[in-house]
């Protein structure tokens, strides 16, 4: 393998699918007594708070759901506001969760296919929609889009990029509300976010949370669970999605479930900052508060290429890598492609790559994902170790064939 090929890791993929035939089981709601008055507490977080994440892929999601009752105003630890509609702080004005949801929902759609489904984000008034490759792959090109006003339209695939798990489709519609794009490079851990999509077939769902971490590396794809018995198209399963390696992913605790994939992750100003793609499941298929989104800056770069030419050009380093062992985390070079970019720059078998550009490369998966974040022809500085000494080299990346 080379650094552009994703490697196996502990992820499992499940498909997004409609609820089983017959609808949902009705349950009596639990009766809860009014909560007691909030007790005075000291600012800050308790020392016992921890985040535990086991990574397992969960793809093909549709939706989100509104959540939230009390959020610290501006996230100041000494000011806690308890209110029905918590306040998000935007750069120049204050928006409530309800304001952000109202702004974003018309730009998020539900996507249904023969095999499975997911969510999508409107890019243009004339029907261009961004989603995940695994949402539309294996559907035989027969897609239906459902908008926030309940209307539906047929859609066709403009282009797909399995390497980044992104795709663009075009709905036969006009006058759509396109999403406002934000800047994912400006995100900080702790920023408030909303996830919008159609989890479990519940279109128009909104969930709230924060940015839990940044710069995660995901190896996703490769499998796709099919729709339940009794749903049309079950026998037309198509092919499984290809695997993708994604660097720089956004981690969030906003609830994401099967059906959210391809939907929107937005900031407190209602700007798109990510495309919801995967969740950690810890042995189950439901949300455990650890979800992941592709940064919008990456998604926009890929979408622009798909719209203009139907395919994406990916950078090629020309090495195969595995996780390094020993005291220094990094990616151990196994093989170097003859006359490839790495070979021309002087990298050798046995070198340990520790950084690409200004990003730390703590393993083989990270190198694969980081390389895909560059364009062919770009020059990138690579920091590596050889014989216990640190060195740097500049590599001119080429196009992956």
mmCIF file of C-alpha atoms in Angstrom:
data_model
loop_
_atom_site.group_PDB
_atom_site.id
_atom_site.type_symbol
_atom_site.label_atom_id
_atom_site.label_comp_id
_atom_site.label_asym_id
_atom_site.label_seq_id
_atom_site.Cartn_x
_atom_site.Cartn_y
_atom_site.Cartn_z
ATOM 1 C CA UNK A 1 0.000 0.000 0.000
ATOM 2 C CA UNK A 2 1.074 3.641 -0.285
ATOM 3 C CA UNK A 3 0.369 6.635 1.890
ATOM 4 C CA UNK A 4 -2.731 7.437 -0.129
ATOM 5 C CA UNK A 5 -4.385 4.128 0.662
ATOM 6 C CA UNK A 6 -6.407 3.895 3.898
ATOM 7 C CA UNK A 7 -5.411 1.144 6.298
ATOM 8 C CA UNK A 8 -7.511 -1.211 8.371
ATOM 9 C CA UNK A 9 -8.383 -0.134 11.904
ATOM 10 C CA UNK A 10 -11.151 -0.751 14.399
ATOM 11 C CA UNK A 11 -14.013 0.804 12.485
ATOM 12 C CA UNK A 12 -17.221 -0.880 11.365
ATOM 13 C CA UNK A 13 -19.662 0.625 8.922
ATOM 14 C CA UNK A 14 -23.402 0.354 9.035
ATOM 15 C CA UNK A 15 -25.813 1.672 6.459
ATOM 16 C CA UNK A 16 -28.433 4.338 7.013
ATOM 17 C CA UNK A 17 -31.834 2.912 6.444
ATOM 18 C CA UNK A 18 -35.526 3.689 6.967
ATOM 19 C CA UNK A 19 -37.235 2.275 10.083
ATOM 20 C CA UNK A 20 -38.520 -1.290 9.782
ATOM 21 C CA UNK A 21 -41.860 -1.816 8.070
ATOM 22 C CA UNK A 22 -44.808 -1.161 10.304
ATOM 23 C CA UNK A 23 -43.508 2.078 11.774
ATOM 24 C CA UNK A 24 -42.224 2.823 15.218
ATOM 25 C CA UNK A 25 -43.368 1.071 18.398
ATOM 26 C CA UNK A 26 -45.453 3.427 20.542
ATOM 27 C CA UNK A 27 -44.301 3.840 24.115
ATOM 28 C CA UNK A 28 -45.905 5.699 26.997
ATOM 29 C CA UNK A 29 -43.850 8.759 27.937
ATOM 30 C CA UNK A 30 -42.133 8.735 31.282
ATOM 31 C CA UNK A 31 -43.594 11.151 33.828
ATOM 32 C CA UNK A 32 -40.940 13.302 35.457
ATOM 33 C CA UNK A 33 -41.336 15.578 38.463
ATOM 34 C CA UNK A 34 -40.297 19.229 38.057
ATOM 35 C CA UNK A 35 -36.545 19.559 38.638
ATOM 36 C CA UNK A 36 -35.417 21.085 41.957
ATOM 37 C CA UNK A 37 -33.916 24.583 41.955
ATOM 38 C CA UNK A 38 -30.301 24.515 40.745
ATOM 39 C CA UNK A 39 -27.818 24.309 43.592
ATOM 40 C CA UNK A 40 -25.037 26.851 43.741
ATOM 41 C CA UNK A 41 -21.837 25.396 42.399
ATOM 42 C CA UNK A 42 -18.306 26.509 41.915
ATOM 43 C CA UNK A 43 -17.148 27.457 38.423
ATOM 44 C CA UNK A 44 -15.227 25.093 36.186
ATOM 45 C CA UNK A 45 -15.308 21.365 35.600
ATOM 46 C CA UNK A 46 -14.915 18.586 38.154
ATOM 47 C CA UNK A 47 -11.664 16.668 38.153
ATOM 48 C CA UNK A 48 -13.520 13.433 37.522
ATOM 49 C CA UNK A 49 -14.818 14.368 34.109
ATOM 50 C CA UNK A 50 -13.369 12.187 31.392
ATOM 51 C CA UNK A 51 -14.002 11.421 27.730
ATOM 52 C CA UNK A 52 -13.923 7.777 26.735
ATOM 53 C CA UNK A 53 -14.058 7.025 23.011
ATOM 54 C CA UNK A 54 -13.873 3.714 21.209
ATOM 55 C CA UNK A 55 -13.697 4.296 17.475
ATOM 56 C CA UNK A 56 -16.044 2.321 15.234
ATOM 57 C CA UNK A 57 -17.491 3.674 12.008
ATOM 58 C CA UNK A 58 -21.127 4.521 11.735
ATOM 59 C CA UNK A 59 -22.026 5.805 8.326
ATOM 60 C CA UNK A 60 -25.193 6.615 6.379
ATOM 61 C CA UNK A 61 -27.014 8.908 8.763
ATOM 62 C CA UNK A 62 -30.140 11.026 8.243
ATOM 63 C CA UNK A 63 -30.971 13.909 10.590
ATOM 64 C CA UNK A 64 -30.540 15.444 14.026
ATOM 65 C CA UNK A 65 -32.774 16.582 16.926
ATOM 66 C CA UNK A 66 -33.110 19.780 18.948
ATOM 67 C CA UNK A 67 -31.570 19.418 22.372
ATOM 68 C CA UNK A 68 -30.590 21.712 25.147
ATOM 69 C CA UNK A 69 -32.060 23.574 28.094
ATOM 70 C CA UNK A 70 -29.244 25.416 29.842
ATOM 71 C CA UNK A 71 -25.951 26.601 28.386
ATOM 72 C CA UNK A 72 -23.371 28.774 30.046
ATOM 73 C CA UNK A 73 -23.688 32.217 28.483
ATOM 74 C CA UNK A 74 -20.618 32.639 26.319
ATOM 75 C CA UNK A 75 -19.264 29.519 28.101
ATOM 76 C CA UNK A 76 -18.031 31.646 31.021
ATOM 77 C CA UNK A 77 -17.685 29.248 33.987
ATOM 78 C CA UNK A 78 -18.952 31.876 36.444
ATOM 79 C CA UNK A 79 -22.217 32.585 34.598
ATOM 80 C CA UNK A 80 -24.868 29.892 34.130
ATOM 81 C CA UNK A 81 -28.186 30.693 32.482
ATOM 82 C CA UNK A 82 -31.165 28.373 32.825
ATOM 83 C CA UNK A 83 -33.692 29.079 30.080
ATOM 84 C CA UNK A 84 -35.964 27.264 27.593
ATOM 85 C CA UNK A 85 -33.926 28.578 24.646
ATOM 86 C CA UNK A 86 -30.183 28.730 25.414
ATOM 87 C CA UNK A 87 -28.132 31.412 23.776
ATOM 88 C CA UNK A 88 -25.334 30.846 21.299
ATOM 89 C CA UNK A 89 -22.885 33.707 21.000
ATOM 90 C CA UNK A 90 -22.092 34.714 17.434
ATOM 91 C CA UNK A 91 -19.284 37.105 16.510
ATOM 92 C CA UNK A 92 -21.470 40.202 16.257
ATOM 93 C CA UNK A 93 -24.867 39.172 17.574
ATOM 94 C CA UNK A 94 -26.546 36.591 19.783
ATOM 95 C CA UNK A 95 -28.492 33.684 18.283
ATOM 96 C CA UNK A 96 -30.501 31.136 20.211
ATOM 97 C CA UNK A 97 -30.448 27.440 19.391
ATOM 98 C CA UNK A 98 -33.894 27.904 17.872
ATOM 99 C CA UNK A 99 -32.614 30.769 15.674
ATOM 100 C CA UNK A 100 -29.741 28.655 14.356
ATOM 101 C CA UNK A 101 -31.984 25.655 13.727
ATOM 102 C CA UNK A 102 -34.527 27.762 11.842
ATOM 103 C CA UNK A 103 -31.771 29.208 9.682
ATOM 104 C CA UNK A 104 -30.141 25.869 8.845
ATOM 105 C CA UNK A 105 -33.016 23.383 8.443
ATOM 106 C CA UNK A 106 -34.119 24.586 4.963
ATOM 107 C CA UNK A 107 -30.569 23.890 3.708
ATOM 108 C CA UNK A 108 -30.488 20.257 4.889
ATOM 109 C CA UNK A 109 -32.249 17.468 2.986
ATOM 110 C CA UNK A 110 -33.061 13.813 3.426
ATOM 111 C CA UNK A 111 -31.704 11.478 0.711
ATOM 112 C CA UNK A 112 -33.416 8.174 -0.041
ATOM 113 C CA UNK A 113 -32.152 5.458 -2.372
ATOM 114 C CA UNK A 114 -32.991 1.887 -3.324
ATOM 115 C CA UNK A 115 -30.636 0.441 -0.736
ATOM 116 C CA UNK A 116 -30.166 3.002 2.014
ATOM 117 C CA UNK A 117 -30.290 6.716 2.700
ATOM 118 C CA UNK A 118 -28.776 9.652 4.492
ATOM 119 C CA UNK A 119 -28.699 13.421 4.564
ATOM 120 C CA UNK A 120 -27.322 16.203 2.393
ATOM 121 C CA UNK A 121 -26.560 19.928 2.427
ATOM 122 C CA UNK A 122 -27.742 22.330 -0.291
ATOM 123 C CA UNK A 123 -24.877 24.085 -2.091
ATOM 124 C CA UNK A 124 -26.805 26.001 -4.753
ATOM 125 C CA UNK A 125 -30.282 27.299 -5.464
ATOM 126 C CA UNK A 126 -30.495 25.145 -8.605
ATOM 127 C CA UNK A 127 -30.157 21.792 -6.827
ATOM 128 C CA UNK A 128 -26.507 20.968 -6.099
ATOM 129 C CA UNK A 129 -26.291 18.996 -2.835
ATOM 130 C CA UNK A 130 -23.232 17.829 -0.903
ATOM 131 C CA UNK A 131 -23.336 14.485 0.920
ATOM 132 C CA UNK A 132 -21.226 11.424 1.761
ATOM 133 C CA UNK A 133 -20.125 8.956 -0.897
ATOM 134 C CA UNK A 134 -21.399 6.085 1.242
ATOM 135 C CA UNK A 135 -24.878 7.644 1.244
ATOM 136 C CA UNK A 136 -25.250 7.454 -2.546
ATOM 137 C CA UNK A 137 -22.901 4.599 -3.467
ATOM 138 C CA UNK A 138 -24.510 1.359 -4.661
ATOM 139 C CA UNK A 139 -27.899 3.012 -5.219
ATOM 140 C CA UNK A 140 -27.985 2.486 -8.978
ATOM 141 C CA UNK A 141 -28.221 6.239 -9.496
ATOM 142 C CA UNK A 142 -31.869 6.286 -8.346
ATOM 143 C CA UNK A 143 -32.149 8.884 -5.603
ATOM 144 C CA UNK A 144 -34.956 10.929 -4.085
ATOM 145 C CA UNK A 145 -34.434 14.100 -2.068
ATOM 146 C CA UNK A 146 -36.904 15.310 0.553
ATOM 147 C CA UNK A 147 -36.766 18.997 1.518
ATOM 148 C CA UNK A 148 -37.630 20.646 4.822
ATOM 149 C CA UNK A 149 -41.029 21.759 3.465
ATOM 150 C CA UNK A 150 -41.988 18.142 2.736
ATOM 151 C CA UNK A 151 -41.578 18.363 -1.045
ATOM 152 C CA UNK A 152 -39.561 15.723 -2.886
ATOM 153 C CA UNK A 153 -37.547 15.619 -6.101
ATOM 154 C CA UNK A 154 -35.523 13.103 -8.064
ATOM 155 C CA UNK A 155 -31.762 13.487 -7.999
ATOM 156 C CA UNK A 156 -28.769 12.258 -9.976
ATOM 157 C CA UNK A 157 -25.096 11.886 -9.069
ATOM 158 C CA UNK A 158 -22.752 14.648 -10.266
ATOM 159 C CA UNK A 159 -19.592 13.038 -8.933
ATOM 160 C CA UNK A 160 -18.229 10.936 -6.072
ATOM 161 C CA UNK A 161 -14.890 10.722 -4.287
ATOM 162 C CA UNK A 162 -14.545 7.493 -2.287
ATOM 163 C CA UNK A 163 -11.111 8.562 -1.017
ATOM 164 C CA UNK A 164 -12.656 11.354 1.080
ATOM 165 C CA UNK A 165 -16.155 9.818 1.379
ATOM 166 C CA UNK A 166 -17.770 12.839 -0.291
ATOM 167 C CA UNK A 167 -20.200 13.190 -3.196
ATOM 168 C CA UNK A 168 -22.259 15.831 -4.985
ATOM 169 C CA UNK A 169 -25.728 15.153 -6.397
ATOM 170 C CA UNK A 170 -28.175 17.394 -8.269
ATOM 171 C CA UNK A 171 -31.856 17.490 -7.398
ATOM 172 C CA UNK A 172 -34.426 18.413 -10.036
ATOM 173 C CA UNK A 173 -35.457 21.542 -8.172
ATOM 174 C CA UNK A 174 -34.834 25.289 -8.067
ATOM 175 C CA UNK A 175 -35.163 28.156 -5.630
ATOM 176 C CA UNK A 176 -33.506 26.184 -2.856
ATOM 177 C CA UNK A 177 -31.963 27.688 0.270
ATOM 178 C CA UNK A 178 -28.223 27.100 0.117
ATOM 179 C CA UNK A 179 -26.120 26.700 3.234
ATOM 180 C CA UNK A 180 -23.834 29.469 4.410
ATOM 181 C CA UNK A 181 -20.287 28.113 4.513
ATOM 182 C CA UNK A 182 -18.081 28.790 7.522
ATOM 183 C CA UNK A 183 -14.349 28.284 8.089
ATOM 184 C CA UNK A 184 -13.513 25.003 9.818
ATOM 185 C CA UNK A 185 -9.928 26.183 10.397
ATOM 186 C CA UNK A 186 -11.295 28.685 12.924
ATOM 187 C CA UNK A 187 -12.957 26.052 15.122
ATOM 188 C CA UNK A 188 -11.787 25.621 18.690
ATOM 189 C CA UNK A 189 -12.402 22.816 21.149
ATOM 190 C CA UNK A 190 -15.450 23.813 23.193
ATOM 191 C CA UNK A 191 -17.188 25.782 20.427
ATOM 192 C CA UNK A 192 -20.964 25.244 20.328
ATOM 193 C CA UNK A 193 -22.294 23.299 17.318
ATOM 194 C CA UNK A 194 -25.550 21.816 16.006
ATOM 195 C CA UNK A 195 -25.925 18.633 13.956
ATOM 196 C CA UNK A 196 -28.806 18.701 11.463
ATOM 197 C CA UNK A 197 -30.059 15.747 9.426
ATOM 198 C CA UNK A 198 -32.396 12.740 9.441
ATOM 199 C CA UNK A 199 -31.312 10.150 12.036
ATOM 200 C CA UNK A 200 -33.304 6.915 11.852
ATOM 201 C CA UNK A 201 -35.487 8.463 9.146
ATOM 202 C CA UNK A 202 -36.559 11.386 11.343
ATOM 203 C CA UNK A 203 -35.979 14.212 8.880
ATOM 204 C CA UNK A 204 -35.319 17.732 10.112
ATOM 205 C CA UNK A 205 -33.807 16.636 13.416
ATOM 206 C CA UNK A 206 -31.445 18.988 15.265
ATOM 207 C CA UNK A 207 -29.056 18.073 18.082
ATOM 208 C CA UNK A 208 -26.727 20.343 20.021
ATOM 209 C CA UNK A 209 -23.272 19.905 21.489
ATOM 210 C CA UNK A 210 -19.740 21.200 21.333
ATOM 211 C CA UNK A 211 -16.561 20.569 19.392
ATOM 212 C CA UNK A 212 -15.021 17.814 21.507
ATOM 213 C CA UNK A 213 -11.700 17.530 19.650
ATOM 214 C CA UNK A 214 -10.025 18.477 16.382
ATOM 215 C CA UNK A 215 -7.667 16.825 13.891
ATOM 216 C CA UNK A 216 -8.901 13.264 14.340
ATOM 217 C CA UNK A 217 -7.949 10.713 11.670
ATOM 218 C CA UNK A 218 -10.691 8.392 10.413
ATOM 219 C CA UNK A 219 -10.476 5.234 8.327
ATOM 220 C CA UNK A 220 -14.040 4.717 7.173
ATOM 221 C CA UNK A 221 -16.104 2.853 4.619
ATOM 222 C CA UNK A 222 -15.911 -0.562 3.039
ATOM 223 C CA UNK A 223 -19.224 -2.018 4.228
ATOM 224 C CA UNK A 224 -22.861 -1.084 3.919
ATOM 225 C CA UNK A 225 -25.793 -2.551 5.801
ATOM 226 C CA UNK A 226 -28.881 -2.987 3.667
ATOM 227 C CA UNK A 227 -32.469 -1.905 4.188
ATOM 228 C CA UNK A 228 -34.780 -4.131 6.277
ATOM 229 C CA UNK A 229 -36.921 -6.889 4.737
ATOM 230 C CA UNK A 230 -40.061 -5.642 3.040
ATOM 231 C CA UNK A 231 -38.567 -2.399 1.726
ATOM 232 C CA UNK A 232 -38.318 -1.995 -2.075
ATOM 233 C CA UNK A 233 -34.863 -2.482 -3.517
ATOM 234 C CA UNK A 234 -33.548 -4.817 -0.840
ATOM 235 C CA UNK A 235 -32.550 -7.362 -3.473
ATOM 236 C CA UNK A 236 -30.702 -4.698 -5.487
ATOM 237 C CA UNK A 237 -27.817 -4.306 -3.096
ATOM 238 C CA UNK A 238 -25.215 -2.868 -5.430
ATOM 239 C CA UNK A 239 -21.554 -2.571 -4.388
ATOM 240 C CA UNK A 240 -20.066 -1.623 -1.059
ATOM 241 C CA UNK A 241 -18.504 1.803 -0.680
ATOM 242 C CA UNK A 242 -14.746 2.070 -0.949
ATOM 243 C CA UNK A 243 -12.721 2.879 2.140
ATOM 244 C CA UNK A 244 -11.669 6.437 2.883
ATOM 245 C CA UNK A 245 -8.943 7.944 5.020
ATOM 246 C CA UNK A 246 -9.837 11.351 6.431
ATOM 247 C CA UNK A 247 -7.437 13.561 8.382
ATOM 248 C CA UNK A 248 -8.416 16.639 10.357
ATOM 249 C CA UNK A 249 -11.891 15.349 11.260
ATOM 250 C CA UNK A 250 -14.006 17.246 13.806
ATOM 251 C CA UNK A 251 -15.152 15.307 16.876
ATOM 252 C CA UNK A 252 -18.430 16.371 18.503
ATOM 253 C CA UNK A 253 -20.761 15.203 21.255
ATOM 254 C CA UNK A 254 -23.843 16.444 19.372
ATOM 255 C CA UNK A 255 -25.974 13.319 18.970
ATOM 256 C CA UNK A 256 -25.367 11.660 15.599
ATOM 257 C CA UNK A 257 -27.023 8.401 14.566
ATOM 258 C CA UNK A 258 -27.613 6.270 11.502
ATOM 259 C CA UNK A 259 -29.114 8.618 8.935
ATOM 260 C CA UNK A 260 -27.097 11.722 9.918
ATOM 261 C CA UNK A 261 -24.342 11.005 7.391
ATOM 262 C CA UNK A 262 -24.025 13.765 4.821
ATOM 263 C CA UNK A 263 -25.888 16.217 7.041
ATOM 264 C CA UNK A 264 -24.710 19.516 8.458
ATOM 265 C CA UNK A 265 -22.568 20.392 11.432
ATOM 266 C CA UNK A 266 -22.968 24.141 11.962
ATOM 267 C CA UNK A 267 -21.471 26.706 14.312
ATOM 268 C CA UNK A 268 -23.268 29.175 16.587
ATOM 269 C CA UNK A 269 -23.794 31.553 13.657
ATOM 270 C CA UNK A 270 -25.536 28.872 11.579
ATOM 271 C CA UNK A 271 -22.585 28.447 9.220
ATOM 272 C CA UNK A 272 -21.663 25.023 7.837
ATOM 273 C CA UNK A 273 -18.397 23.839 9.403
ATOM 274 C CA UNK A 274 -18.571 20.085 8.752
ATOM 275 C CA UNK A 275 -20.294 17.175 7.028
ATOM 276 C CA UNK A 276 -21.383 14.557 9.577
ATOM 277 C CA UNK A 277 -19.862 11.234 8.581
ATOM 278 C CA UNK A 278 -19.246 8.731 11.368
ATOM 279 C CA UNK A 279 -19.824 7.847 15.005
ATOM 280 C CA UNK A 280 -18.012 5.753 17.579
ATOM 281 C CA UNK A 281 -20.338 2.981 18.704
ATOM 282 C CA UNK A 282 -18.551 0.940 21.416
ATOM 283 C CA UNK A 283 -20.226 -2.259 20.224
ATOM 284 C CA UNK A 284 -23.677 -0.780 19.574
ATOM 285 C CA UNK A 285 -25.169 1.058 16.616
ATOM 286 C CA UNK A 286 -26.457 4.056 18.521
ATOM 287 C CA UNK A 287 -25.045 7.388 19.576
ATOM 288 C CA UNK A 288 -22.685 7.470 22.554
ATOM 289 C CA UNK A 289 -21.720 11.113 22.224
ATOM 290 C CA UNK A 290 -18.688 10.617 19.969
ATOM 291 C CA UNK A 291 -19.371 11.683 16.394
ATOM 292 C CA UNK A 292 -17.165 12.901 13.562
ATOM 293 C CA UNK A 293 -17.516 15.340 10.695
ATOM 294 C CA UNK A 294 -15.410 16.132 7.633
ATOM 295 C CA UNK A 295 -14.227 19.777 7.878
ATOM 296 C CA UNK A 296 -16.099 22.067 5.487
ATOM 297 C CA UNK A 297 -12.826 23.438 4.093
ATOM 298 C CA UNK A 298 -11.935 19.936 2.902
ATOM 299 C CA UNK A 299 -15.474 19.268 1.697
ATOM 300 C CA UNK A 300 -15.608 22.498 -0.323
ATOM 301 C CA UNK A 301 -12.321 21.735 -2.067
ATOM 302 C CA UNK A 302 -13.566 18.280 -3.056
ATOM 303 C CA UNK A 303 -17.043 19.518 -4.036
ATOM 304 C CA UNK A 304 -15.625 22.230 -6.306
ATOM 305 C CA UNK A 305 -13.603 19.623 -8.217
ATOM 306 C CA UNK A 306 -16.559 17.239 -8.495
ATOM 307 C CA UNK A 307 -18.811 20.002 -9.803
ATOM 308 C CA UNK A 308 -16.278 21.270 -12.347
ATOM 309 C CA UNK A 309 -14.967 17.940 -13.605
ATOM 310 C CA UNK A 310 -16.765 15.038 -11.958
ATOM 311 C CA UNK A 311 -13.624 13.714 -10.251
ATOM 312 C CA UNK A 312 -10.990 14.730 -7.725
ATOM 313 C CA UNK A 313 -7.218 14.851 -8.177
ATOM 314 C CA UNK A 314 -5.404 13.430 -5.155
ATOM 315 C CA UNK A 315 -1.827 13.979 -4.079
ATOM 316 C CA UNK A 316 0.648 11.058 -4.087
ATOM 317 C CA UNK A 317 3.673 10.743 -1.774
ATOM 318 C CA UNK A 318 4.914 7.351 -2.921
ATOM 319 C CA UNK A 319 5.518 5.403 0.290
ATOM 320 C CA UNK A 320 3.864 2.595 2.217
ATOM 321 C CA UNK A 321 3.687 3.206 5.947
ATOM 322 C CA UNK A 322 2.819 1.475 9.204
ATOM 323 C CA UNK A 323 2.647 2.724 12.782
ATOM 324 C CA UNK A 324 6.135 3.156 14.203
ATOM 325 C CA UNK A 325 7.084 1.243 17.342
ATOM 326 C CA UNK A 326 9.357 2.519 20.080
ATOM 327 C CA UNK A 327 9.582 5.765 21.960
ATOM 328 C CA UNK A 328 8.910 8.070 19.002
ATOM 329 C CA UNK A 329 5.353 8.078 17.589
ATOM 330 C CA UNK A 330 5.205 8.329 13.832
ATOM 331 C CA UNK A 331 4.821 6.422 10.565
ATOM 332 C CA UNK A 332 7.490 3.898 9.625
ATOM 333 C CA UNK A 333 8.255 3.834 5.884
ATOM 334 C CA UNK A 334 8.094 0.271 4.581
ATOM 335 C CA UNK A 335 8.539 0.758 0.863
ATOM 336 C CA UNK A 336 9.401 3.732 -1.324
ATOM 337 C CA UNK A 337 7.996 3.934 -4.856
ATOM 338 C CA UNK A 338 10.811 4.136 -7.389
ATOM 339 C CA UNK A 339 11.026 7.607 -8.961
ATOM 340 C CA UNK A 340 8.108 8.728 -6.784
ATOM 341 C CA UNK A 341 7.964 12.049 -4.912
ATOM 342 C CA UNK A 342 9.384 10.617 -1.672
ATOM 343 C CA UNK A 343 12.230 8.839 -3.464
ATOM 344 C CA UNK A 344 13.145 11.984 -5.390
ATOM 345 C CA UNK A 345 13.305 13.916 -2.114
ATOM 346 C CA UNK A 346 15.618 11.341 -0.518
ATOM 347 C CA UNK A 347 13.281 9.509 1.862
ATOM 348 C CA UNK A 348 14.235 5.861 2.465
ATOM 349 C CA UNK A 349 12.825 2.624 3.802
ATOM 350 C CA UNK A 350 13.122 2.652 7.599
ATOM 351 C CA UNK A 351 12.692 6.413 8.000
ATOM 352 C CA UNK A 352 10.037 7.443 10.519
ATOM 353 C CA UNK A 353 7.806 10.343 9.425
ATOM 354 C CA UNK A 354 6.834 12.481 12.436
ATOM 355 C CA UNK A 355 5.315 15.589 10.812
ATOM 356 C CA UNK A 356 3.808 16.605 7.488
ATOM 357 C CA UNK A 357 3.750 20.355 7.160
ATOM 358 C CA UNK A 358 2.857 21.628 10.625
ATOM 359 C CA UNK A 359 0.735 18.584 11.500
ATOM 360 C CA UNK A 360 1.981 15.774 13.727
ATOM 361 C CA UNK A 361 1.993 12.358 12.048
ATOM 362 C CA UNK A 362 1.504 9.892 14.896
ATOM 363 C CA UNK A 363 0.842 6.847 12.696
ATOM 364 C CA UNK A 364 0.356 5.466 9.218
ATOM 365 C CA UNK A 365 -3.329 6.408 9.004
ATOM 366 C CA UNK A 366 -2.522 10.018 9.814
ATOM 367 C CA UNK A 367 0.051 10.207 7.017
ATOM 368 C CA UNK A 368 -2.468 8.811 4.529
ATOM 369 C CA UNK A 369 -5.116 11.324 5.541
ATOM 370 C CA UNK A 370 -2.762 14.303 5.658
ATOM 371 C CA UNK A 371 -1.378 13.628 2.183
ATOM 372 C CA UNK A 372 -4.919 13.607 0.809
ATOM 373 C CA UNK A 373 -5.368 17.098 2.195
ATOM 374 C CA UNK A 374 -2.847 18.483 -0.315
ATOM 375 C CA UNK A 375 -3.107 19.005 -4.060
ATOM 376 C CA UNK A 376 -0.832 17.496 -6.703
ATOM 377 C CA UNK A 377 2.065 19.834 -7.401
ATOM 378 C CA UNK A 378 2.137 21.273 -3.871
ATOM 379 C CA UNK A 379 5.408 21.308 -1.972
ATOM 380 C CA UNK A 380 5.243 20.047 1.594
ATOM 381 C CA UNK A 381 7.872 19.868 4.336
ATOM 382 C CA UNK A 382 8.242 16.418 5.893
ATOM 383 C CA UNK A 383 9.976 15.912 9.217
ATOM 384 C CA UNK A 384 11.431 12.450 9.801
ATOM 385 C CA UNK A 385 13.890 10.492 11.928
ATOM 386 C CA UNK A 386 16.774 8.408 10.610
ATOM 387 C CA UNK A 387 19.322 6.673 12.809
ATOM 388 C CA UNK A 388 18.045 8.567 15.834
ATOM 389 C CA UNK A 389 18.437 11.998 14.227
ATOM 390 C CA UNK A 390 15.689 14.378 13.152
ATOM 391 C CA UNK A 391 15.797 15.810 9.635
ATOM 392 C CA UNK A 392 13.541 17.694 7.234
ATOM 393 C CA UNK A 393 12.977 17.428 3.513
ATOM 394 C CA UNK A 394 10.697 19.216 1.035
ATOM 395 C CA UNK A 395 8.648 16.931 -1.208
ATOM 396 C CA UNK A 396 6.809 17.970 -4.365
ATOM 397 C CA UNK A 397 3.646 15.850 -4.377
ATOM 398 C CA UNK A 398 2.425 14.293 -7.614
ATOM 399 C CA UNK A 399 -1.009 13.177 -8.781
ATOM 400 C CA UNK A 400 -2.109 9.745 -7.738
ATOM 401 C CA UNK A 401 -2.767 7.604 -10.777
#
